[in-house]
Short mmCIF file of C-alpha atoms in Angstrom, two decimals:
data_model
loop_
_atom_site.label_atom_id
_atom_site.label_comp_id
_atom_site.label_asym_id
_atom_site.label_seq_id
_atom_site.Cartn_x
_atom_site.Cartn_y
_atom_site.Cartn_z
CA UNK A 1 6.74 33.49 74.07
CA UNK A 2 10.03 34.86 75.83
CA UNK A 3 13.25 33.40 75.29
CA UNK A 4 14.85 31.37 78.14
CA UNK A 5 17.16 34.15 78.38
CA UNK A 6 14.52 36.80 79.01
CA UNK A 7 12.20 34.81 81.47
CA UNK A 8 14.83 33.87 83.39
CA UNK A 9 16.01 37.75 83.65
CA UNK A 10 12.67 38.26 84.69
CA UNK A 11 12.57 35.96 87.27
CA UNK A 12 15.96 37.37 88.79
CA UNK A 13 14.37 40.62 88.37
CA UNK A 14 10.68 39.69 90.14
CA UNK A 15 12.42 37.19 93.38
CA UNK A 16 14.82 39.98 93.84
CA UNK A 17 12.35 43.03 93.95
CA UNK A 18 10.65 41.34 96.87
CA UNK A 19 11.89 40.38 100.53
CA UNK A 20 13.25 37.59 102.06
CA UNK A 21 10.15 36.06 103.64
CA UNK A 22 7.97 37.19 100.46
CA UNK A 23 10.64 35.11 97.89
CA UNK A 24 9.68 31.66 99.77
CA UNK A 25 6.60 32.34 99.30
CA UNK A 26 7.07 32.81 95.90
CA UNK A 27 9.06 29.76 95.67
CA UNK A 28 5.74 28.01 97.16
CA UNK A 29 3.78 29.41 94.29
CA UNK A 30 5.98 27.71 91.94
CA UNK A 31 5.34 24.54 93.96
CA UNK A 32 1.88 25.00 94.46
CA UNK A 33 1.53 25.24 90.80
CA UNK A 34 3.70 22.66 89.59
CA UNK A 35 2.07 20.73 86.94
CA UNK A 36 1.16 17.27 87.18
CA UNK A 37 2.55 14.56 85.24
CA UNK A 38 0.88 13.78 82.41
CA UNK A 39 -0.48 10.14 81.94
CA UNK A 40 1.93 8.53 79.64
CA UNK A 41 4.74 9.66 82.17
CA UNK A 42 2.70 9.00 85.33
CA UNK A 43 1.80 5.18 84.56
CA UNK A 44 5.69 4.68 83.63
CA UNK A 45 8.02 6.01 86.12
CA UNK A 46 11.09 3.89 84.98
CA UNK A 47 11.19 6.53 82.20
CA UNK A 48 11.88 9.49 84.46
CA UNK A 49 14.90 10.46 85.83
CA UNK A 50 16.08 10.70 89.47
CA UNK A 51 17.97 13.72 90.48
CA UNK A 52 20.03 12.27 93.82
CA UNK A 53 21.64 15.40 94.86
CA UNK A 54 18.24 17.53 95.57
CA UNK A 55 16.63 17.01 99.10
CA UNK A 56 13.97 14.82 98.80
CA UNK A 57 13.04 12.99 96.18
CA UNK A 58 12.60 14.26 92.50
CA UNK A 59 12.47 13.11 88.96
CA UNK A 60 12.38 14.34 85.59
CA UNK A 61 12.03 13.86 81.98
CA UNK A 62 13.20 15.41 79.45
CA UNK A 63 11.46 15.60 76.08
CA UNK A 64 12.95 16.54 72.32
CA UNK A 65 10.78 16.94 69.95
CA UNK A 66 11.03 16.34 66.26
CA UNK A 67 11.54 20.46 65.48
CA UNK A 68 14.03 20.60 68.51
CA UNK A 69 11.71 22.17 71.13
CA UNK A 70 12.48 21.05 75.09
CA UNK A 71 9.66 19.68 77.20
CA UNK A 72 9.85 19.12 80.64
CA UNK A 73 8.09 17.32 83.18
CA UNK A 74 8.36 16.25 87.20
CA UNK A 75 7.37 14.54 89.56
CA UNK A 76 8.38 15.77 93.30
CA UNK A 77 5.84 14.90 96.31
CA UNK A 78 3.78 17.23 98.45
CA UNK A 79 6.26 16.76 101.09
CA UNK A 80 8.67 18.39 99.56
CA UNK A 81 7.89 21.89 98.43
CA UNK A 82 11.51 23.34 97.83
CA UNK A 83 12.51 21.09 95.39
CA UNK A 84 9.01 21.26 93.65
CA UNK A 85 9.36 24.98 93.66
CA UNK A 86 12.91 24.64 92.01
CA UNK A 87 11.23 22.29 89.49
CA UNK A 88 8.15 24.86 88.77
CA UNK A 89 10.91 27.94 88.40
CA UNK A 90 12.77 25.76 85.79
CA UNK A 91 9.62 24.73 84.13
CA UNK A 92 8.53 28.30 83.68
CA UNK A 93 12.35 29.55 82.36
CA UNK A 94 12.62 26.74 80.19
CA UNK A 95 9.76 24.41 78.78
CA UNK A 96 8.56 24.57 75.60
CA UNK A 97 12.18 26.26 74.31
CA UNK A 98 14.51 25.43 71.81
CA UNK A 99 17.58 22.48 72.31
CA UNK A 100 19.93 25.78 71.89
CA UNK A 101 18.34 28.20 73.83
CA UNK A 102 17.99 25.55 76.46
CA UNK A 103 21.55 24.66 76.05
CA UNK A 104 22.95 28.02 76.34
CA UNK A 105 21.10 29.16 79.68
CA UNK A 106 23.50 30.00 82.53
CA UNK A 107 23.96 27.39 84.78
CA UNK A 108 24.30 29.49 87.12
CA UNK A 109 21.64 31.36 87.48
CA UNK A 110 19.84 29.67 90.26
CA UNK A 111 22.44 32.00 92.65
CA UNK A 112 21.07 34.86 91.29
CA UNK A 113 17.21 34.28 92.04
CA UNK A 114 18.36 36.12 95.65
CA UNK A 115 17.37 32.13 97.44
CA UNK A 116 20.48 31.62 99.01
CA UNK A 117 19.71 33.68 102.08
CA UNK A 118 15.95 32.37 101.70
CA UNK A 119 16.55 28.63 101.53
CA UNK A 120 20.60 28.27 102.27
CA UNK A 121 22.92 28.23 99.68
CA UNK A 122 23.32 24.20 99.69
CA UNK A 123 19.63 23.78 99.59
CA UNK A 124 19.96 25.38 95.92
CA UNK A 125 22.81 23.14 94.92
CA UNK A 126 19.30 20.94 94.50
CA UNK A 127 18.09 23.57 91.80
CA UNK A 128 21.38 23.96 90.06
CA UNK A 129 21.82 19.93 89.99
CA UNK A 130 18.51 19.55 88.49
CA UNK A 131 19.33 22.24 85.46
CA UNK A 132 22.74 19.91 85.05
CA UNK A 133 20.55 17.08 84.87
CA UNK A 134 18.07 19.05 82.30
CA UNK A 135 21.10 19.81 80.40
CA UNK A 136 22.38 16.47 80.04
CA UNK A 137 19.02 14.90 78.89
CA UNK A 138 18.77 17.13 76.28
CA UNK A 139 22.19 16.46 74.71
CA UNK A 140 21.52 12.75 75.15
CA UNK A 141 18.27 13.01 73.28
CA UNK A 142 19.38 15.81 70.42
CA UNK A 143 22.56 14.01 69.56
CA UNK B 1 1.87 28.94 136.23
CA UNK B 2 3.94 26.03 135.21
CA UNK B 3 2.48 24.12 131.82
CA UNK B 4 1.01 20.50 132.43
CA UNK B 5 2.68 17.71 131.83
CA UNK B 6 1.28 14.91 129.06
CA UNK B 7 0.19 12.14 132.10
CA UNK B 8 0.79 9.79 129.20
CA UNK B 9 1.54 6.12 130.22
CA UNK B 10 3.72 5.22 127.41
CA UNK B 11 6.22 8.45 128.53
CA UNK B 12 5.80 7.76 132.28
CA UNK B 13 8.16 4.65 131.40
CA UNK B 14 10.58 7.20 129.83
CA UNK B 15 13.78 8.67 132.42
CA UNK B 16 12.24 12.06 131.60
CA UNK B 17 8.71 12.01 130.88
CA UNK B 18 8.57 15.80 131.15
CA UNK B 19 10.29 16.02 127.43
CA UNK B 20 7.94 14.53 125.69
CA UNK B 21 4.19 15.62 124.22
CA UNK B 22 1.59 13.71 122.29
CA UNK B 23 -0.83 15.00 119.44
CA UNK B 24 -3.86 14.82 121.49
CA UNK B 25 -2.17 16.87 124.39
CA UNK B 26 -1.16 19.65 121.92
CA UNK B 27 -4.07 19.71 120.42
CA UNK B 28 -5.78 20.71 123.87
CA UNK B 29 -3.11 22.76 124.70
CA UNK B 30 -1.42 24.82 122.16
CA UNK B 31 -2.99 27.69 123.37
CA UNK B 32 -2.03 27.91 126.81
CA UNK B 33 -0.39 30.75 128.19
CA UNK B 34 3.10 30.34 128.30
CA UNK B 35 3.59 27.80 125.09
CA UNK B 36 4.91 28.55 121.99
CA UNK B 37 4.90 25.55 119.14
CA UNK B 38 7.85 25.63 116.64
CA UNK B 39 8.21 23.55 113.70
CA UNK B 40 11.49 22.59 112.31
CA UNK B 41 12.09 20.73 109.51
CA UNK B 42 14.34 19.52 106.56
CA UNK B 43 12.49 21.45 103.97
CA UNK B 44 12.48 25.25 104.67
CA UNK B 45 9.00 25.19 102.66
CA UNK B 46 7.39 22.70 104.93
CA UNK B 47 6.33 24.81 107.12
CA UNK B 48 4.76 27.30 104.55
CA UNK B 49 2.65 24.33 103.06
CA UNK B 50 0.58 24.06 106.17
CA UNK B 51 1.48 23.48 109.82
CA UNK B 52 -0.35 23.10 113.21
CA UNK B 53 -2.74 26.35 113.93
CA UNK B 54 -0.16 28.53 115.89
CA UNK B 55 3.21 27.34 115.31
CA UNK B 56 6.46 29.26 114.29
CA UNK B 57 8.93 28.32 111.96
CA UNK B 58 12.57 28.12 112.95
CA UNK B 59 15.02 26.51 110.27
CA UNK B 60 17.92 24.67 110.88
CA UNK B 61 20.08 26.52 108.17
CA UNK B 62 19.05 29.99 107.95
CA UNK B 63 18.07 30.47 111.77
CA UNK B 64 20.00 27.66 114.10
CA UNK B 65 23.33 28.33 111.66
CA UNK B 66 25.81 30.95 111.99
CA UNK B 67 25.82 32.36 108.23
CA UNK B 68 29.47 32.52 108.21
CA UNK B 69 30.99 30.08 110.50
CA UNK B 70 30.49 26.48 110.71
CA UNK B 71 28.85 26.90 113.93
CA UNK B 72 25.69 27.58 115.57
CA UNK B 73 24.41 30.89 116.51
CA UNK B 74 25.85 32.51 119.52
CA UNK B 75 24.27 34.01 122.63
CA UNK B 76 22.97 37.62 120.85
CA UNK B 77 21.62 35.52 117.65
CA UNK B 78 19.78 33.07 119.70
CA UNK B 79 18.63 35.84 121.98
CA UNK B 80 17.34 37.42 118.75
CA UNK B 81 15.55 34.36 117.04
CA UNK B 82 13.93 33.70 120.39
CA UNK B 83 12.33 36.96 120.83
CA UNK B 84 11.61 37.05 117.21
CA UNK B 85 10.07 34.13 117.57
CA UNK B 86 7.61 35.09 120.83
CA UNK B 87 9.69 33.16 122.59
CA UNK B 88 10.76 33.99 126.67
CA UNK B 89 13.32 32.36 129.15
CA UNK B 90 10.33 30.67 130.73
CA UNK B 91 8.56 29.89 128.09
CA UNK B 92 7.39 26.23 126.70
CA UNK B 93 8.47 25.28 124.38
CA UNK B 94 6.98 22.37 122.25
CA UNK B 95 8.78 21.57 119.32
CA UNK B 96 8.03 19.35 116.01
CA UNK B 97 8.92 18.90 112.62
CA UNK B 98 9.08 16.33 109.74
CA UNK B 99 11.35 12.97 109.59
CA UNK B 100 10.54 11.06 112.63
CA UNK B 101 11.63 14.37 114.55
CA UNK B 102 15.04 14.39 112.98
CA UNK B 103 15.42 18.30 112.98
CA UNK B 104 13.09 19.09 115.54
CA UNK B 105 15.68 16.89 118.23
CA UNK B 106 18.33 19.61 116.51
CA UNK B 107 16.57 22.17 117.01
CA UNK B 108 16.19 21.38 120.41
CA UNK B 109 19.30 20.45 120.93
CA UNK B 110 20.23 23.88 119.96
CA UNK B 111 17.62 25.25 122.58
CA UNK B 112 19.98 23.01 125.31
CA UNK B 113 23.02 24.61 123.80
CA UNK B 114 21.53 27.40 125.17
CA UNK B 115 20.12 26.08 128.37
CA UNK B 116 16.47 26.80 127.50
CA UNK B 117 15.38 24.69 130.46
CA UNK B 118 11.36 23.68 129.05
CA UNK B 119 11.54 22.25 125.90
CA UNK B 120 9.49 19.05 124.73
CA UNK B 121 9.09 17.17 121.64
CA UNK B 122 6.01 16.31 120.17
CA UNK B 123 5.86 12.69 119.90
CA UNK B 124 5.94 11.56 116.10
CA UNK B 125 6.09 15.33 115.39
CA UNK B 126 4.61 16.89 111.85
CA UNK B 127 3.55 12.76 110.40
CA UNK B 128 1.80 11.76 113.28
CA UNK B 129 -0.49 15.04 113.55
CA UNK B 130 -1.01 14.60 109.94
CA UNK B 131 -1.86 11.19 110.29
CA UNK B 132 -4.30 11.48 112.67
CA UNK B 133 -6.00 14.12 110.49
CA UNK B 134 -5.49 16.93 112.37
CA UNK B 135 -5.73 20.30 110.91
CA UNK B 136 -3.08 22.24 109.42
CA UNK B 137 -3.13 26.13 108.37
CA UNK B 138 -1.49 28.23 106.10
CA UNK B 139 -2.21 31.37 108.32
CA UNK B 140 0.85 32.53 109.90
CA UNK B 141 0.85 33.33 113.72
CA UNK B 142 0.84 36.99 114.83
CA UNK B 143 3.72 36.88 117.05
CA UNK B 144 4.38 39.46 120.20
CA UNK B 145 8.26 39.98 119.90
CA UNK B 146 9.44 38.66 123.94
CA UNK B 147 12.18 39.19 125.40
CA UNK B 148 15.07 36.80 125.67
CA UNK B 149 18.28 37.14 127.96
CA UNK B 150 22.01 36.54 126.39
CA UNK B 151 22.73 33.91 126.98
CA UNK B 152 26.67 32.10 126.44
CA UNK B 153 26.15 28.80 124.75
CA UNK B 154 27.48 25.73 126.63
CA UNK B 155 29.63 23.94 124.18
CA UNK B 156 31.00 21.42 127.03
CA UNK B 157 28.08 19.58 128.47
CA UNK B 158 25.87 17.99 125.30
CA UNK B 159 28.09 18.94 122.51
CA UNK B 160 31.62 17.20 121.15
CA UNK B 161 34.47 18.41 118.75
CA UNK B 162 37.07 16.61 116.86
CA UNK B 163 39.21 16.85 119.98
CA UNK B 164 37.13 15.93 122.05
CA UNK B 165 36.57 12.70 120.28
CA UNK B 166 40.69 11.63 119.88
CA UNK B 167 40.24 11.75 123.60
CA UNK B 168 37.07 9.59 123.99
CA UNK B 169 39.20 6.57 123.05
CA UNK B 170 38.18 3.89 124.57
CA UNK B 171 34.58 4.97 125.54
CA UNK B 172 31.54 4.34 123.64
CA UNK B 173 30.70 5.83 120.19
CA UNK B 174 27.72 5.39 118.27
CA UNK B 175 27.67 6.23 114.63
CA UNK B 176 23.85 6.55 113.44
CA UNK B 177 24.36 6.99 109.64
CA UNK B 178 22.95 4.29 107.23
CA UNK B 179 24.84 1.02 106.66
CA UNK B 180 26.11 2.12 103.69
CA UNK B 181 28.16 5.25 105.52
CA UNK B 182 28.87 3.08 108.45
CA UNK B 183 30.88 1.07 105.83
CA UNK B 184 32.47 3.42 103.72
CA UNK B 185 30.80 2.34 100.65
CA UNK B 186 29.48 5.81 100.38
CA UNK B 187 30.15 9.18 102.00
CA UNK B 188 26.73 10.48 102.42
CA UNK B 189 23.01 9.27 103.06
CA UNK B 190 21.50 7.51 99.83
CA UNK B 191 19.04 10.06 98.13
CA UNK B 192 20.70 13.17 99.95
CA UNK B 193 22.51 15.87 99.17
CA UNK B 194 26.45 15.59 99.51
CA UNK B 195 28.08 17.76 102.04
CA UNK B 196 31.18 16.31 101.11
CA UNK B 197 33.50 14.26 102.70
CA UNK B 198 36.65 13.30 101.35
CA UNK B 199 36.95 9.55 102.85
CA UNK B 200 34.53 7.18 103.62
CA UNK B 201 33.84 4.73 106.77
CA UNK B 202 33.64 5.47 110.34
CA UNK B 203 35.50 6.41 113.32
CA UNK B 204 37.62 3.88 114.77
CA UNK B 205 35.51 1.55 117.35
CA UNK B 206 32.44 3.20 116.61
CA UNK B 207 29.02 0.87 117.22
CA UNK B 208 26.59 1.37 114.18
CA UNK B 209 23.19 2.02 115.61
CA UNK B 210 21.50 4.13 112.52
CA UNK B 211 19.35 6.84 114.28
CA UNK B 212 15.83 5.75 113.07
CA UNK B 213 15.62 2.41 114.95
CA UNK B 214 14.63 4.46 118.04
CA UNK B 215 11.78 5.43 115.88
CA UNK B 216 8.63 3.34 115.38
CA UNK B 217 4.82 3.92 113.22
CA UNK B 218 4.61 7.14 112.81
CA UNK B 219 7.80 8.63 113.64
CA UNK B 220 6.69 8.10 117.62
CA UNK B 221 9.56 7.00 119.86
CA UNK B 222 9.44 3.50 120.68
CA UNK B 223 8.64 2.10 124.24
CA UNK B 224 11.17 2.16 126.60
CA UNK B 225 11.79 -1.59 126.71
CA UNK B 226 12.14 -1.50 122.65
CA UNK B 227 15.07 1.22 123.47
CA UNK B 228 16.45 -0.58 126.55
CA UNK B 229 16.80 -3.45 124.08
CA UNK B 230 18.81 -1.81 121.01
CA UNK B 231 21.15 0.22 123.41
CA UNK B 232 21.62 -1.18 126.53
CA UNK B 233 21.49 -5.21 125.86
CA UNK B 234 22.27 -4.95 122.35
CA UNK B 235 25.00 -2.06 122.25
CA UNK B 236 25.56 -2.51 125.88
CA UNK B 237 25.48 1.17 127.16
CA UNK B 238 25.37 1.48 130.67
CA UNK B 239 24.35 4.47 133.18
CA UNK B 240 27.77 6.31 134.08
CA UNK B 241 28.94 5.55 130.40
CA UNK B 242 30.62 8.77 128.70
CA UNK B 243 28.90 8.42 125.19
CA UNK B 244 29.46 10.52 121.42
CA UNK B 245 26.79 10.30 119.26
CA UNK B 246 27.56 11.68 115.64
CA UNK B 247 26.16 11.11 111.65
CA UNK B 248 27.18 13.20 108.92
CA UNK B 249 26.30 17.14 110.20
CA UNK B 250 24.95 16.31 113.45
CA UNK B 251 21.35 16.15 112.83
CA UNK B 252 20.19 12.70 113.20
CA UNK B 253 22.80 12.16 116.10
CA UNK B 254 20.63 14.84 118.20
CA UNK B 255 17.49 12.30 117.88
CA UNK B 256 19.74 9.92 119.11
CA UNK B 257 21.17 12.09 121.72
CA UNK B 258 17.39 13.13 122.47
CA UNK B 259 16.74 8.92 123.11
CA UNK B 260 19.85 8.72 124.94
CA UNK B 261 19.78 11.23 127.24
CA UNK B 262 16.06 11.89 127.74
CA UNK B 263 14.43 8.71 127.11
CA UNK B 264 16.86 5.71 129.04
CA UNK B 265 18.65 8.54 130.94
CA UNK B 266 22.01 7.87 130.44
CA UNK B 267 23.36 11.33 131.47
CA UNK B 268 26.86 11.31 129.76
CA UNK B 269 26.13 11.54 126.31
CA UNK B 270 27.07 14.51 123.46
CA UNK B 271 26.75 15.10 120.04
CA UNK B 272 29.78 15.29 117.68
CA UNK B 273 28.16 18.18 115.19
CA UNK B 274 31.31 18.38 113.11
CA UNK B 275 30.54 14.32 112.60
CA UNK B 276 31.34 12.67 109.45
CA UNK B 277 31.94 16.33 107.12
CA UNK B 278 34.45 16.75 109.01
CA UNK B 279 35.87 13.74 110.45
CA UNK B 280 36.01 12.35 106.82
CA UNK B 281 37.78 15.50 105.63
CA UNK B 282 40.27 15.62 108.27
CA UNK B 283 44.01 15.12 107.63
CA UNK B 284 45.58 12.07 109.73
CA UNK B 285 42.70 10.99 111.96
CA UNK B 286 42.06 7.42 111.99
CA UNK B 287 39.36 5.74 110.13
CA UNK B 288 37.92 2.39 109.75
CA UNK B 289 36.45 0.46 106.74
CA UNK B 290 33.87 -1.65 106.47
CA UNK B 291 31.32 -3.44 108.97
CA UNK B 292 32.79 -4.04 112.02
CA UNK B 293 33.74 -1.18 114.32
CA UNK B 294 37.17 -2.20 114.58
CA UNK B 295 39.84 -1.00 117.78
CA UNK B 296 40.06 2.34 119.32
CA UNK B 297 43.43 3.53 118.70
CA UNK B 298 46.01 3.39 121.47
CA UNK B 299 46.52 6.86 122.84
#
């Protein structure tokens, strides 16, 4: 498995290689294929997470496990693709990780996925809120 | 040949029937010479997930928005989207989205900017097709590039600024934000993103009518008695009355604008677009706290 660092290099790398029109349809990949909450989450939502500064509605938990490996999971409806294909791009850079590698990924780095002219720079302030969000979960929960 | 009007009953009550389209109507008619369909919505994916058999896609930020300036495209951009888009001077124009309609009235709005003279709404817009169970398609529509005029956008008639409003004193404002907004207690809409505004409230003597009360089941505009009732006996807008609408960016003021305007007729009314970003943000204007709309300031 890739580090954090390297998938997400390759995912600056693969939405920039393509146009405009072809990276939302990327991005709709990611939301097509974002992957369904598992039971124990799905029959509890009190346990997950709302992030309030992303478009329409979207949660998230945050899993540490006992040998300090990050699992993620979310719940976003059908109705709102974007912020499920944020979710689905940060579940592919950074479930199944380390705390630390987790921890030390650029916060950043949603501006460099070439979106901004795709989806409009404040539509991605969604993306970067939900890594902050990611972030803070996992301190709470390694401490 | 001019497109048919919808002969519905419900919009024959409306001032403007002509503005207005239902699902079954499009359904038969999408394909008529002369109409183009656009969806516009809050999610720039929406579109891309599935939309009616036909329709284009124009987006509020990356296609209505000037990429630089806090403004809206001018005459050459517009000319641009619209023959990207398939779309002609004459063309009609039927327009839908998700939200009760919320950026579909903006994007049409825009179109007025511009004096695109046919331009209708669907009626409950992108819920109310789904609803019904119509079909949707992934399939994108081959478009023939048209040609489009330049066109100088009328910022005067349907549109306000910041000025504009110090000199409205004394005429009617409606804010449509939530409550919460209205009040002060927060600067922006509960479970959306911040824009930012530095204060919170509204502007001085400003009625609170939040926009989606025009809307009923659906997303469908309600009758025109229903509307009659909220703005006219409740709010007490008359015909003649010079009217600003505004929210937070100016989106969910155009569906009011759209009810306003269109709907009762009331042919005085514009749409603050700067709205609560900037009126919140701006040094020495007046502001009011709270529930009650409070005085217009003395000019």
């Amino acid at each position: 498995m890739s580090s954090p660092k390297e998938s997400i290099a390759s995912l600056i790398e693969d939405f920039n290689a393509i146009s405009v029109q072809d990276r939302l349809m990327l991005l709709l990949e990611f939301s097509d294929n974002l992957a369904p909450l598992p039971a124990r989450y799905a029959e509890h939502p009190d346990l997950l997470e709302r992030v309030e500064e992303c478009q329409s509605p979207v949660y998230l938990f945050v899993e540490v496990n006992d040998d300090k490996r990050v699992g993620l999971f979310f719940s976003a409806p059908a109705e709102a693709p974007t912020t499920r294909g944020f979710a689905g791009v940060l579940q592919e850079a950074l479930d199944g990780h380390s705390v630390d590698e987790v921890l030390a990924v650029d916060e950043d780095f949603p501006n460099r996925l070439g979106l901004a002219e795709a989806v409009s720079p404040l539509r991605l302030n969604g993306m970067r809120a939900i890594l902050r969000r990611i972030k803070r979960q996992i301190k709470e929960k390694s401490a | 040949m001019p497109v048919p009007l919808d002969p519905s009953a419900k919009f024959a009550e409306y001032a403007h029937p002509e503005v207005l389209v239902s699902t079954s109507w499009l359904a038969d008619n999408s394909n008529l010479p002369g109409v183009v369909v656009v969806e516009s919505d809050e999610d720039v994916l929406l579109y891309e997930t599935g939309h009616i058999p036909g329709a284009v896609k124009i987006d509020w930020h990356t296609d209505l928005n000037d990429p630089v300036t806090r403004d809206y495209v001018d005459g050459a951009g517009f000319a641009a989207l619209m023959k990207r888009s398939g779309i002609s001077r004459d063309t009609t124009v039927i327009i839908y989205g998700d939200k009760s309609n919320w950026w579909a009235s903006y994007a049409l709005w825009v179109f007025k900017l511009f004096g695109h003279a046919d331009v209708r709404l669907l009626d409950g817009g992108r819920d109310a097709w789904i609803a019904e169970g119509r079909v949707l398609t992934r399939e994108k529509p081959e478009i023939t590039p048209a040609e489009y005029p330049i066109v100088d956008r009328d910022d005067h008639s349907i549109r306000a600024f910041r000025d504009d409003v110090l000199k409205h004193f004394g005429n009617p404002l409606i804010d449509v934000r939530s409550a919460v907004e209205y009040s002060g207690e927060r600067t922006h809409m509960p479970d959306y993103p911040d824009e930012g505004a530095l204060r919170g409230g509204h502007i001085p003597s400003a009625k609170s009518v939040p926009w989606a009360r025009a809307a009923g089941e659906h997303g469908v505009f309600k009758s025109r008695a229903e509307l009659e009732a909220i703005y006219l006996d409740e709010i007490g807008l008359k015909s003649g009355d010079n009217v600003i609408a505004y929210c937070r960016i100016g989106e969910r003021s155009s569906h009011t604008w759209f009810v306003l305007n269109y709907l009762l007729g009331l042919p005085g009314v514009r749409n603050y677009d700067g709205s609560w970003t900037e009126w919140g943000s701006l040094v020495g204007v007046p502001i009011v706290k709270g529930t009650e709309p409070g005085l217009a300031p003395v000019r």
